[in-house]
C-alpha cells in the first residue's frame, strides 16, 4: 500500500473502568519506521448506570450478554460520534477501537470484547477497525496482550514497556523475539479496596502507604499458581473475582492494610517478572500516578531507571497503539506477534467495518 500517513482515532476501555480513552493520532511511515503525533485526547468517565452494568456483566447469561453488547455498541458509537463533533475532527481514515473486555477465557478458546458489532460504523459514521482479539484465540493464542508490537515499533528506546492499568503487563525483546505477558492485577484490586474507603481510587497510593503490611497475606498472594506459569499468559477479571479477592477476604484485612499489602505484592511480582533487573523501564497507565507503588518498585529494582512519560503518552498509550494496530490491519500487515500470544503464527487481526454513508 502506497499510503504513508494516517489520521486515526484510537479508542480504548480498560478493565479498571476508568472510562473510555479517545486519542486522535497522526501516523507517518518513513524509511520503514513509524512515528506519531497526538492530536486531541480525552478520557470520558462512565456514567453510574454503565459502570454498574459493566461491573456485574461477568455474571450475565448469554442472552443478557448479547443485549449488553448491542447496547454498549450503540453507547460507544455515540460517545465516539460526539467526540468527533465536539473536536471537529475531519478526514479520519478510521476509528480503531478495542471495545471493552467482559470475558477472557483463552484456555477455553473464548474471549469477548463488547462494542465491536458492525453497527458501530453507522453509529459513529466512520470506518471502524475493531475486535482484534478473537482471531488470535482461534489460532491458539491468548488473545493478549496485543500492545507489544506497538511497543516494538514506537518505543524501542526502552528496555521494558510496563503498563499499570487494571492489570500490569510488560513487553521486551528476548532472544530476538518480542515477549509480553500479564504480570498481576493492579487497579482491579486496588480500586476495590479504595471504594471501601469511600474513594474511587487511592490517589498517589497515600492510603496504602499508611496501611500495615501483612506478611501472611503477602505470602499467600505470591503463592497463587498463575505466578509460576511460563509465558505466554494473560489475566482477566475472572482471576480477580475467583482467586484474588476470595483469598484476601479470608485474611479479612482492613482496607488500608489490604492496599498496603497488595502494593507490595504488585511491586514484588513486577521485579520477579523482569529477566534483567536493569535498563530503562517505561511506565504508563493509571497506576503510574501511584507514587507509593513506584517507590516500592524502585526498592526491588535499584539498578533500573523508572521513566514516567508525559501525561498524554502515560494515559493514552493503549489508545495510541490500538490506533496503530488498526492502521496495520488496513494495510493488511502483521499486527499480532505469536511470540507474545502463543498463537500458531504471526498474523493480521481485526475486523474492518466500512462506513458507506
Coordinates of C-alpha atoms in Angstrom, one line a residue:
X1 CA 0.0 0.0 0.0
X2 CA 1.4 3.3 -1.1
X3 CA -0.3 5.4 1.6
X4 CA 2.2 6.6 4.3
X5 CA 0.2 8.9 6.5
X6 CA -2.9 8.1 8.5
X7 CA -5.3 10.2 10.6
X8 CA -6.8 7.9 13.2
X9 CA -8.9 8.0 16.3
X10 CA -7.8 5.3 18.8
X11 CA -10.3 4.1 21.4
X12 CA -9.7 2.0 24.5
X13 CA -11.7 1.0 27.5
X14 CA -9.7 -0.8 30.2
X15 CA -10.7 -3.3 32.9
X16 CA -10.1 -0.8 35.6
X17 CA -13.3 1.0 34.3
X18 CA -11.7 4.5 34.5
X19 CA -13.6 5.4 31.4
X20 CA -13.2 5.5 27.6
X21 CA -9.9 6.8 26.3
X22 CA -10.1 8.6 22.9
X23 CA -6.9 9.8 21.2
X24 CA -6.6 11.5 17.8
X25 CA -3.3 10.3 16.3
X26 CA -1.4 11.2 13.1
X27 CA 0.9 8.3 12.0
X28 CA 3.7 8.6 9.4
X29 CA 5.7 5.8 7.8
X30 CA 9.1 6.9 6.6
X31 CA 12.2 4.8 5.9
X32 CA 10.2 1.8 7.2
X33 CA 9.8 3.4 10.6
X34 CA 6.5 4.6 12.2
X35 CA 6.3 7.9 14.0
X36 CA 3.3 9.5 15.6
X37 CA 2.0 12.8 17.0
X38 CA -1.1 13.2 19.2
X39 CA -3.9 15.5 18.4
X40 CA -6.7 16.0 20.9
X41 CA -7.3 13.3 23.5
X42 CA -9.7 12.8 26.4
X43 CA -10.9 10.2 28.9
X44 CA -14.7 10.1 29.3
X45 CA -15.8 8.5 32.6
X46 CA -18.6 6.1 32.6
X47 CA -22.0 7.2 34.0
X48 CA -23.0 5.3 37.0
X49 CA -25.6 3.2 35.1
X50 CA -22.9 1.9 32.7
X51 CA -20.4 1.5 35.4
X52 CA -22.7 -0.8 37.3
X53 CA -23.7 -2.8 34.1
X54 CA -20.0 -3.4 33.3
X55 CA -19.1 -4.4 36.8
X56 CA -21.8 -7.1 37.0
X57 CA -21.6 -8.3 33.4
X58 CA -19.4 -11.2 34.4
X59 CA -22.4 -12.9 35.8
X60 CA -24.7 -12.3 32.9
X61 CA -26.4 -15.1 30.9
X62 CA -25.6 -15.5 27.2
X63 CA -28.9 -13.7 26.3
X64 CA -28.1 -10.8 28.7
X65 CA -24.6 -10.5 27.2
X66 CA -26.0 -10.3 23.7
X67 CA -28.2 -7.4 24.8
X68 CA -25.3 -5.8 26.6
X69 CA -23.2 -6.0 23.5
X70 CA -25.9 -4.3 21.4
X71 CA -26.5 -1.6 23.9
X72 CA -22.8 -0.9 24.5
X73 CA -22.1 -0.8 20.8
X74 CA -24.7 1.9 20.5
X75 CA -23.4 3.7 23.5
X76 CA -19.7 3.6 22.4
X77 CA -20.6 4.6 18.9
X78 CA -22.5 7.6 20.3
X79 CA -19.5 8.6 22.5
X80 CA -17.2 8.4 19.5
X81 CA -19.5 10.5 17.3
X82 CA -19.9 13.1 20.0
X83 CA -16.1 13.4 20.4
X84 CA -15.6 13.8 16.7
X85 CA -18.3 16.5 16.6
X86 CA -17.0 18.3 19.7
X87 CA -13.5 18.5 18.4
X88 CA -14.4 19.0 14.8
X89 CA -12.3 16.1 13.6
X90 CA -12.3 15.8 9.8
X91 CA -10.9 13.3 7.2
X92 CA -10.3 10.5 9.6
X93 CA -9.0 7.3 7.9
X94 CA -10.6 5.1 10.6
X95 CA -11.7 4.7 14.2
X96 CA -9.6 1.9 15.8
X97 CA -11.4 0.6 18.8
X98 CA -10.5 -2.1 21.3
X99 CA -14.0 -2.4 22.8
X100 CA -14.5 -3.5 26.5
X101 CA -13.4 -6.9 27.7
X102 CA -16.2 -8.7 29.6
X103 CA -14.9 -12.3 29.4
X104 CA -11.4 -13.5 28.7
X105 CA -11.0 -17.3 28.8
X106 CA -8.4 -18.2 26.2
X107 CA -7.9 -21.6 27.8
X108 CA -11.5 -22.3 26.7
X109 CA -11.0 -20.8 23.3
X110 CA -13.2 -17.8 24.2
X111 CA -12.8 -14.0 24.6
X112 CA -15.5 -11.3 24.5
X113 CA -14.9 -7.6 23.9
X114 CA -18.3 -5.8 23.6
X115 CA -18.8 -2.7 21.4
X116 CA -17.4 -4.4 18.3
X117 CA -20.6 -5.1 16.4
X118 CA -20.8 -4.0 12.7
X119 CA -23.4 -1.3 13.6
X120 CA -20.8 0.8 15.3
X121 CA -19.7 2.2 11.9
X122 CA -23.1 3.6 11.4
X123 CA -23.4 5.0 15.0
X124 CA -20.1 6.9 14.7
X125 CA -20.4 7.4 10.9
X126 CA -16.8 6.4 10.3
X127 CA -14.9 3.3 9.1
X128 CA -14.1 1.2 12.2
X129 CA -11.4 -1.3 12.8
X130 CA -12.0 -3.4 15.9
X131 CA -12.4 -6.8 17.5
X132 CA -8.7 -7.5 17.5
X133 CA -8.5 -10.4 20.0
X134 CA -10.9 -13.1 18.7
X135 CA -8.9 -14.3 15.7
X136 CA -5.8 -14.8 17.9
X137 CA -7.6 -17.0 20.3
X138 CA -9.0 -19.0 17.4
X139 CA -5.4 -19.5 16.3
X140 CA -4.5 -21.0 19.7
X141 CA -3.2 -17.7 21.2
X142 CA -4.0 -15.9 24.4
X143 CA -5.6 -13.0 22.5
X144 CA -3.5 -10.8 24.8
X145 CA -1.5 -8.7 25.2
X146 CA -1.7 -7.1 21.8
X147 CA 0.1 -3.8 22.6
X148 CA 3.7 -5.2 22.4
X149 CA 4.0 -4.9 18.6
X150 CA 3.4 -1.2 19.1
X151 CA 6.0 -1.1 21.9
X152 CA 8.5 -2.6 19.4
X153 CA 7.6 -0.1 16.6
X154 CA 7.1 3.1 18.6
X155 CA 9.0 2.7 21.9
X156 CA 12.1 0.7 21.0
X157 CA 14.4 3.0 23.0
X158 CA 13.2 1.3 26.3
X159 CA 14.4 -2.0 27.7
X160 CA 11.0 -2.7 29.1
X161 CA 7.5 -1.3 28.5
X162 CA 5.3 -1.7 31.5
X163 CA 1.6 -0.8 31.7
X164 CA -0.1 -0.4 35.1
X165 CA -3.8 -0.5 34.5
X166 CA -6.4 -2.9 35.6
X167 CA -3.6 -5.4 35.4
X168 CA 0.2 -5.0 34.9
X169 CA 1.7 -6.2 31.7
X170 CA 5.2 -6.0 30.3
X171 CA 6.9 -6.4 26.9
X172 CA 10.5 -6.6 26.0
X173 CA 12.9 -8.1 23.4
X174 CA 14.1 -11.6 24.3
X175 CA 16.3 -13.8 22.0
X176 CA 15.3 -11.7 19.0
X177 CA 11.6 -12.1 19.7
X178 CA 9.2 -9.7 21.4
X179 CA 7.9 -11.2 24.6
X180 CA 5.0 -10.0 26.6
X181 CA 2.6 -11.2 29.3
X182 CA 0.3 -10.0 32.1
X183 CA 2.1 -9.9 35.4
X184 CA -0.6 -9.4 38.1
X185 CA -3.7 -7.5 38.9
X186 CA -3.2 -3.8 39.8
X187 CA -6.1 -1.3 39.8
X188 CA -8.8 -4.0 39.6
X189 CA -7.8 -4.9 43.2
X190 CA -6.6 -1.5 44.5
X191 CA -9.8 0.2 43.4
X192 CA -11.9 -2.5 45.0
X193 CA -10.5 -1.6 48.4
X194 CA -10.3 2.2 47.7
X195 CA -14.1 2.0 47.2
X196 CA -14.5 0.6 50.7
X197 CA -12.8 3.8 51.9
X198 CA -15.3 5.9 50.0
X199 CA -12.9 6.8 47.1
X200 CA -12.8 5.7 43.5
X201 CA -9.1 5.2 43.8
X202 CA -6.2 5.6 46.2
X203 CA -4.7 8.9 44.9
X204 CA -0.9 8.6 44.9
X205 CA -1.1 5.5 47.0
X206 CA -1.4 7.6 50.1
X207 CA -3.8 5.3 51.9
X208 CA -1.7 2.3 51.0
X209 CA 1.4 4.0 52.4
X210 CA -0.4 4.4 55.7
X211 CA -1.5 0.8 56.0
X212 CA 0.2 -2.1 57.7
X213 CA 1.8 -4.9 55.6
X214 CA 0.5 -8.4 56.3
X215 CA 3.4 -10.9 55.6
X216 CA 0.9 -13.8 55.8
X217 CA -1.4 -12.4 53.2
X218 CA 1.6 -11.4 51.0
X219 CA 2.9 -14.9 51.1
X220 CA -0.5 -16.3 50.1
X221 CA -0.8 -13.9 47.2
X222 CA 2.7 -14.7 45.9
X223 CA 1.8 -18.4 46.1
X224 CA -1.0 -18.2 43.6
X225 CA -0.4 -20.7 40.8
X226 CA -0.5 -18.1 38.0
X227 CA 2.8 -16.7 39.0
X228 CA 4.6 -20.0 38.4
X229 CA 3.2 -20.4 34.9
X230 CA 5.5 -19.7 31.9
X231 CA 4.6 -17.1 29.3
X232 CA 2.6 -16.6 27.1
X233 CA -0.1 -16.0 29.7
X234 CA -2.8 -13.4 30.3
X235 CA -5.3 -12.4 33.0
X236 CA -8.9 -11.4 33.1
X237 CA -11.3 -10.1 35.7
X238 CA -12.2 -13.7 36.4
X239 CA -8.9 -14.2 38.1
X240 CA -9.5 -11.3 40.5
X241 CA -13.1 -12.4 41.2
X242 CA -12.4 -16.1 41.6
X243 CA -8.9 -16.2 43.0
X244 CA -7.5 -13.0 44.4
X245 CA -10.4 -11.4 46.3
X246 CA -11.7 -14.6 47.9
X247 CA -8.1 -15.3 49.1
X248 CA -7.8 -11.7 50.5
X249 CA -11.2 -11.9 52.2
X250 CA -10.1 -15.0 54.2
X251 CA -7.5 -12.8 55.9
X252 CA -10.1 -10.1 56.5
X253 CA -7.7 -7.1 56.3
X254 CA -8.7 -3.5 56.9
X255 CA -8.9 -1.7 53.6
X256 CA -5.7 0.3 54.2
X257 CA -3.8 -2.9 55.1
X258 CA -5.2 -4.7 52.0
X259 CA -3.9 -1.7 49.9
X260 CA -0.5 -1.7 51.6
X261 CA -0.1 -5.5 51.2
X262 CA -1.3 -5.6 47.6
X263 CA 1.0 -2.8 46.5
X264 CA 3.9 -4.8 47.9
X265 CA 2.6 -7.8 46.0
X266 CA 2.5 -5.9 42.7
X267 CA 6.0 -4.5 43.2
X268 CA 7.5 -7.9 44.0
X269 CA 5.8 -9.6 41.1
X270 CA 7.0 -6.9 38.6
X271 CA 10.6 -7.3 39.9
X272 CA 10.4 -11.1 39.6
X273 CA 9.0 -10.9 36.0
X274 CA 11.9 -9.0 34.6
X275 CA 14.8 -11.2 33.4
X276 CA 17.3 -8.4 33.7
X277 CA 16.8 -6.0 36.6
X278 CA 18.5 -3.0 35.0
X279 CA 17.9 -0.8 32.0
X280 CA 15.2 1.7 31.1
X281 CA 11.6 0.9 32.2
X282 CA 8.8 2.9 30.6
X283 CA 5.8 3.0 32.8
X284 CA 2.3 4.0 31.6
X285 CA -1.3 3.5 32.6
X286 CA -3.2 5.0 35.6
X287 CA -1.0 3.1 38.1
X288 CA 1.9 5.3 37.1
X289 CA 0.3 8.1 39.2
X290 CA 0.6 5.8 42.3
X291 CA 3.8 7.2 43.7
X292 CA 3.9 4.8 46.6
X293 CA 3.7 1.8 44.2
X294 CA 6.6 3.3 42.1
X295 CA 8.6 3.7 45.3
X296 CA 8.1 0.1 46.2
X297 CA 9.0 -1.0 42.7
X298 CA 12.2 1.1 42.8
X299 CA 13.1 -0.6 46.1
X300 CA 13.0 -4.0 44.4
X301 CA 14.7 -2.7 41.2
X302 CA 17.5 -0.4 42.5
X303 CA 19.5 -0.6 39.2
X304 CA 16.5 0.1 37.0
X305 CA 15.7 3.6 35.7
X306 CA 12.0 4.1 36.0
X307 CA 10.6 6.5 33.4
X308 CA 7.1 8.0 33.5
X309 CA 6.5 9.9 30.2
X310 CA 4.4 13.0 29.5
X311 CA 0.8 12.8 30.7
X312 CA -0.7 12.2 27.2
X313 CA 1.6 9.2 26.5
X314 CA 1.0 7.9 30.0
X315 CA -2.7 8.0 29.8
X316 CA -3.3 7.3 26.1
X317 CA -0.6 4.8 25.1
X318 CA -3.0 1.9 24.7
X319 CA -5.4 4.0 22.6
X320 CA -2.4 5.1 20.5
X321 CA -1.2 1.5 19.9
X322 CA -4.7 0.2 19.1
X323 CA -4.7 3.0 16.5
X324 CA -1.5 1.6 15.1
X325 CA -3.0 -1.9 15.1
X326 CA -5.9 -0.6 13.1
X327 CA -3.5 1.0 10.6
X328 CA -1.6 -2.2 10.2
X329 CA -4.9 -4.0 9.7
X330 CA -5.9 -1.6 7.0
X331 CA -2.6 -2.2 5.3
X332 CA -3.1 -6.0 5.7
X333 CA 0.2 -6.2 7.6
X334 CA 1.1 -8.3 10.7
X335 CA -0.3 -6.7 13.9
X336 CA -0.2 -9.7 16.3
X337 CA 3.0 -11.4 17.3
X338 CA 2.9 -15.2 18.0
X339 CA 5.9 -14.9 20.3
X340 CA 3.7 -12.7 22.6
X341 CA 0.3 -14.5 22.4
X342 CA 1.3 -18.1 21.7
X343 CA -0.7 -18.3 18.5
X344 CA 0.3 -20.7 15.7
X345 CA 1.8 -17.8 13.7
X346 CA 2.1 -14.0 13.4
X347 CA -1.0 -12.7 11.7
X348 CA -3.1 -9.7 10.8
X349 CA -6.1 -9.4 13.1
X350 CA -9.2 -7.2 13.5
X351 CA -12.4 -6.6 11.7
X352 CA -13.0 -3.7 9.3
X353 CA -16.5 -2.2 9.1
X354 CA -16.5 0.4 6.3
X355 CA -18.7 3.5 6.6
X356 CA -20.8 3.8 3.4
X357 CA -22.6 7.0 4.3

